[in-house]
PDB file of C-alpha atoms in Angstrom:
ATOM      1  CA  UNK A   1      -0.118   0.264   0.103  1.00 47.00           C
ATOM      2  CA  UNK A   2       2.974   2.426   0.527  1.00 52.00           C
ATOM      3  CA  UNK A   3       4.658   1.817  -3.004  1.00 74.00           C
ATOM      4  CA  UNK A   4       5.039   4.760  -4.775  1.00 70.00           C
ATOM      5  CA  UNK A   5       3.574   5.652  -8.113  1.00 66.00           C
ATOM      6  CA  UNK A   6       6.406   6.906 -10.361  1.00 67.00           C
ATOM      7  CA  UNK A   7       3.567   7.800 -12.781  1.00 63.00           C
ATOM      8  CA  UNK A   8       1.606  10.013 -10.653  1.00 67.00           C
ATOM      9  CA  UNK A   9       5.336  11.309  -9.767  1.00 69.00           C
ATOM     10  CA  UNK A  10       5.328  10.144  -6.174  1.00 77.00           C
ATOM     11  CA  UNK A  11       8.526   8.968  -4.093  1.00 82.00           C
ATOM     12  CA  UNK A  12       9.157   7.425  -0.952  1.00 82.00           C
ATOM     13  CA  UNK A  13      10.524   9.061   1.809  1.00 84.00           C
ATOM     14  CA  UNK A  14      12.024   7.070   4.423  1.00 85.00           C
ATOM     15  CA  UNK A  15      11.959   8.832   7.953  1.00 84.00           C
ATOM     16  CA  UNK A  16      12.836   7.059  11.334  1.00 82.00           C
ATOM     17  CA  UNK A  17      12.058   3.621   9.369  1.00 81.00           C
ATOM     18  CA  UNK A  18       8.780   4.660   8.171  1.00 80.00           C
ATOM     19  CA  UNK A  19       7.875   5.108   4.560  1.00 81.00           C
ATOM     20  CA  UNK A  20       5.920   8.277   3.804  1.00 85.00           C
ATOM     21  CA  UNK A  21       4.861   8.539  -0.012  1.00 85.00           C
ATOM     22  CA  UNK A  22       5.207  12.197  -0.816  1.00 90.00           C
ATOM     23  CA  UNK A  23       1.960  12.699  -3.823  1.00 87.00           C
ATOM     24  CA  UNK A  24       2.239  15.927  -5.867  1.00 90.00           C
ATOM     25  CA  UNK A  25      -1.771  17.168  -6.305  1.00 88.00           C
ATOM     26  CA  UNK A  26      -3.298  20.209  -7.118  1.00 91.00           C
ATOM     27  CA  UNK A  27      -4.737  20.858  -3.852  1.00 91.00           C
ATOM     28  CA  UNK A  28      -1.058  20.090  -1.910  1.00 92.00           C
ATOM     29  CA  UNK A  29       0.907  22.475  -4.570  1.00 94.00           C
ATOM     30  CA  UNK A  30      -1.757  25.402  -3.478  1.00 95.00           C
ATOM     31  CA  UNK A  31      -1.250  24.785   0.297  1.00 95.00           C
ATOM     32  CA  UNK A  32       2.578  24.562  -0.173  1.00 95.00           C
ATOM     33  CA  UNK A  33       2.533  27.927  -2.088  1.00 96.00           C
ATOM     34  CA  UNK A  34      -0.199  29.326   0.322  1.00 97.00           C
ATOM     35  CA  UNK A  35       1.885  28.120   3.912  1.00 96.00           C
ATOM     36  CA  UNK A  36       5.460  28.921   2.463  1.00 96.00           C
ATOM     37  CA  UNK A  37       4.358  32.331   0.171  1.00 96.00           C
ATOM     38  CA  UNK A  38       6.534  30.973  -2.596  1.00 96.00           C
ATOM     39  CA  UNK A  39       5.845  29.953  -5.649  1.00 96.00           C
ATOM     40  CA  UNK A  40       6.050  26.137  -6.664  1.00 95.00           C
ATOM     41  CA  UNK A  41       9.327  26.421  -8.999  1.00 94.00           C
ATOM     42  CA  UNK A  42      11.253  28.596  -6.183  1.00 95.00           C
ATOM     43  CA  UNK A  43      10.105  25.892  -3.898  1.00 95.00           C
ATOM     44  CA  UNK A  44      11.878  23.344  -6.399  1.00 94.00           C
ATOM     45  CA  UNK A  45      14.630  25.532  -7.029  1.00 94.00           C
ATOM     46  CA  UNK A  46      15.217  26.031  -3.578  1.00 94.00           C
ATOM     47  CA  UNK A  47      15.164  22.200  -3.109  1.00 93.00           C
ATOM     48  CA  UNK A  48      17.330  21.266  -5.551  1.00 92.00           C
ATOM     49  CA  UNK A  49      19.992  23.920  -4.355  1.00 93.00           C
ATOM     50  CA  UNK A  50      19.347  22.168  -0.872  1.00 91.00           C
ATOM     51  CA  UNK A  51      18.244  25.581   0.580  1.00 93.00           C
ATOM     52  CA  UNK A  52      14.956  24.759   1.590  1.00 94.00           C
ATOM     53  CA  UNK A  53      14.166  26.010   5.534  1.00 94.00           C
ATOM     54  CA  UNK A  54      13.243  22.863   7.915  1.00 94.00           C
ATOM     55  CA  UNK A  55      10.081  24.853   8.501  1.00 95.00           C
ATOM     56  CA  UNK A  56       9.743  24.698   4.587  1.00 96.00           C
ATOM     57  CA  UNK A  57      10.616  21.252   4.485  1.00 95.00           C
ATOM     58  CA  UNK A  58       7.968  20.303   6.777  1.00 94.00           C
ATOM     59  CA  UNK A  59       5.244  22.111   4.767  1.00 96.00           C
ATOM     60  CA  UNK A  60       6.370  21.009   1.937  1.00 95.00           C
ATOM     61  CA  UNK A  61       6.509  17.073   3.159  1.00 93.00           C
ATOM     62  CA  UNK A  62       3.348  17.256   5.461  1.00 93.00           C
ATOM     63  CA  UNK A  63       1.409  18.497   2.463  1.00 93.00           C
ATOM     64  CA  UNK A  64       2.684  15.862  -0.404  1.00 92.00           C
ATOM     65  CA  UNK A  65       1.889  13.078   2.180  1.00 88.00           C
ATOM     66  CA  UNK A  66      -1.288  14.230   3.266  1.00 86.00           C
ATOM     67  CA  UNK A  67      -2.066  14.189  -0.272  1.00 86.00           C
ATOM     68  CA  UNK A  68      -1.106  10.681  -0.763  1.00 79.00           C
ATOM     69  CA  UNK A  69      -3.494   9.912   2.266  1.00 74.00           C
ATOM     70  CA  UNK A  70      -6.561  11.396   1.177  1.00 71.00           C
ATOM     71  CA  UNK A  71      -6.362   9.155  -2.155  1.00 70.00           C
ATOM     72  CA  UNK A  72      -5.333   6.151  -0.374  1.00 63.00           C
ATOM     73  CA  UNK A  73      -7.749   3.271   0.520  1.00 60.00           C
ATOM     74  CA  UNK A  74      -6.984   0.529   2.359  1.00 60.00           C
ATOM     75  CA  UNK A  75      -8.820  -2.445   1.659  1.00 62.00           C
ATOM     76  CA  UNK A  76     -10.356  -5.595   3.726  1.00 67.00           C
ATOM     77  CA  UNK A  77      -6.989  -7.064   3.157  1.00 68.00           C
ATOM     78  CA  UNK A  78      -5.080  -3.890   4.561  1.00 65.00           C
ATOM     79  CA  UNK A  79      -2.797  -5.292   7.840  1.00 69.00           C
ATOM     80  CA  UNK A  80      -3.238  -3.051  10.793  1.00 70.00           C
ATOM     81  CA  UNK A  81       0.246  -0.823  10.211  1.00 64.00           C
ATOM     82  CA  UNK A  82      -1.027   0.034   6.710  1.00 65.00           C
ATOM     83  CA  UNK A  83      -4.437   1.226   8.353  1.00 61.00           C
ATOM     84  CA  UNK A  84      -1.753   3.256  10.588  1.00 64.00           C
ATOM     85  CA  UNK A  85       0.101   4.187   7.821  1.00 64.00           C
ATOM     86  CA  UNK A  86      -2.791   5.677   6.017  1.00 64.00           C
ATOM     87  CA  UNK A  87      -4.310   7.715   8.954  1.00 62.00           C
ATOM     88  CA  UNK A  88      -1.152   8.917  10.018  1.00 66.00           C
ATOM     89  CA  UNK A  89      -1.006  10.707   6.588  1.00 66.00           C
ATOM     90  CA  UNK A  90      -4.372  11.645   6.297  1.00 69.00           C
ATOM     91  CA  UNK A  91      -3.517  13.815   9.620  1.00 67.00           C
ATOM     92  CA  UNK A  92       0.232  14.452   9.163  1.00 80.00           C
ATOM     93  CA  UNK A  93       1.266  18.056  10.734  1.00 83.00           C
ATOM     94  CA  UNK A  94       3.557  20.172  10.250  1.00 90.00           C
ATOM     95  CA  UNK A  95       5.211  20.086  14.016  1.00 91.00           C
ATOM     96  CA  UNK A  96       5.837  16.105  13.833  1.00 89.00           C
ATOM     97  CA  UNK A  97       7.039  15.786  10.326  1.00 89.00           C
ATOM     98  CA  UNK A  98       9.406  18.874  11.026  1.00 91.00           C
ATOM     99  CA  UNK A  99      10.666  16.781  14.244  1.00 90.00           C
ATOM    100  CA  UNK A 100      11.238  13.647  11.698  1.00 89.00           C
ATOM    101  CA  UNK A 101      13.039  15.336   9.633  1.00 91.00           C
ATOM    102  CA  UNK A 102      15.263  17.213  11.818  1.00 93.00           C
ATOM    103  CA  UNK A 103      16.127  13.624  12.903  1.00 91.00           C
ATOM    104  CA  UNK A 104      17.003  12.541   9.896  1.00 89.00           C
ATOM    105  CA  UNK A 105      18.837  16.188   7.864  1.00 87.00           C
ATOM    106  CA  UNK A 106      17.756  17.983   5.622  1.00 80.00           C
ATOM    107  CA  UNK A 107      20.957  17.120   3.664  1.00 84.00           C
ATOM    108  CA  UNK A 108      18.683  13.561   3.174  1.00 86.00           C
ATOM    109  CA  UNK A 109      15.692  15.125   2.938  1.00 90.00           C
ATOM    110  CA  UNK A 110      15.834  17.567  -0.111  1.00 90.00           C
ATOM    111  CA  UNK A 111      17.317  15.777  -2.795  1.00 90.00           C
ATOM    112  CA  UNK A 112      13.362  13.953  -2.480  1.00 90.00           C
ATOM    113  CA  UNK A 113      11.706  16.746  -2.175  1.00 93.00           C
ATOM    114  CA  UNK A 114      13.457  18.144  -5.696  1.00 92.00           C
ATOM    115  CA  UNK A 115      12.505  15.042  -6.996  1.00 90.00           C
ATOM    116  CA  UNK A 116       8.727  14.929  -6.317  1.00 90.00           C
ATOM    117  CA  UNK A 117       8.483  18.770  -7.185  1.00 92.00           C
ATOM    118  CA  UNK A 118      10.676  18.871 -10.136  1.00 89.00           C
ATOM    119  CA  UNK A 119       7.681  15.831 -11.562  1.00 85.00           C
ATOM    120  CA  UNK A 120       4.723  18.277 -10.408  1.00 87.00           C
ATOM    121  CA  UNK A 121       6.710  21.075 -12.324  1.00 87.00           C
ATOM    122  CA  UNK A 122       6.909  19.171 -15.631  1.00 79.00           C
ATOM    123  CA  UNK A 123       2.974  18.434 -15.809  1.00 70.00           C
ATOM    124  CA  UNK A 124       3.326  14.678 -15.932  1.00 56.00           C
ATOM    125  CA  UNK A 125      -0.122  14.508 -13.690  1.00 56.00           C
ATOM    126  CA  UNK A 126      -3.552  15.640 -14.052  1.00 56.00           C
ATOM    127  CA  UNK A 127      -4.277  17.892 -10.805  1.00 55.00           C
ATOM    128  CA  UNK A 128      -6.221  14.960  -9.439  1.00 56.00           C
ATOM    129  CA  UNK A 129      -2.880  13.358  -9.707  1.00 54.00           C
ATOM    130  CA  UNK A 130      -3.802  10.955 -11.301  1.00 58.00           C
ATOM    131  CA  UNK A 131      -1.317  10.176 -14.943  1.00 56.00           C
ATOM    132  CA  UNK A 132      -1.699  11.702 -17.999  1.00 58.00           C
ATOM    133  CA  UNK A 133      -1.816   9.977 -21.241  1.00 55.00           C
ATOM    134  CA  UNK A 134       0.956   9.818 -23.509  1.00 48.00           C
ATOM    135  CA  UNK A 135       2.033   8.851 -26.951  1.00 48.00           C
ATOM    136  CA  UNK A 136      -1.601   9.196 -28.455  1.00 45.00           C
ATOM    137  CA  UNK A 137      -3.181  11.343 -30.725  1.00 47.00           C
ATOM    138  CA  UNK A 138      -6.232  11.963 -32.197  1.00 47.00           C
ATOM    139  CA  UNK A 139      -6.813  12.508 -35.797  1.00 51.00           C
ATOM    140  CA  UNK A 140      -9.997  13.392 -35.715  1.00 53.00           C
ATOM    141  CA  UNK A 141     -13.025  15.365 -33.592  1.00 57.00           C
ATOM    142  CA  UNK A 142     -14.960  13.398 -31.640  1.00 54.00           C
ATOM    143  CA  UNK A 143     -18.025  13.451 -32.070  1.00 55.00           C
ATOM    144  CA  UNK A 144     -21.202  12.503 -29.781  1.00 57.00           C
ATOM    145  CA  UNK A 145     -23.248   9.661 -30.467  1.00 54.00           C
TER     146      UNK A 145
END
């Protein structure tokens, strides 16, 4: 359940032995931009330069984890651990994520943030986080029946 889907632009970030899926979504990007006061391109550039503040890292990771948690569904076969991970993702908060990031160190986290934000910038996904269709072209205009 905690596997990242690269087609959706997701990456996994491991903090204190727990895997967190970072999912870029329209909602997550808007929340990041509002909370940091920076546009997505600047946040991505800072991550690429390893220059994000710890607070900005915590905001970005929290919003990306929440984006995954909002859409992930635990089926009837999910283990108690998987259900707990999903609940934690849905209710992630900046303070708890920030403390985990501090323990790991920003230099270990910023490359993962840079990857996921770089994917978001290249537009490989729809606003919902679903992958865009690729390699298919329609020669005619679709007509309703």
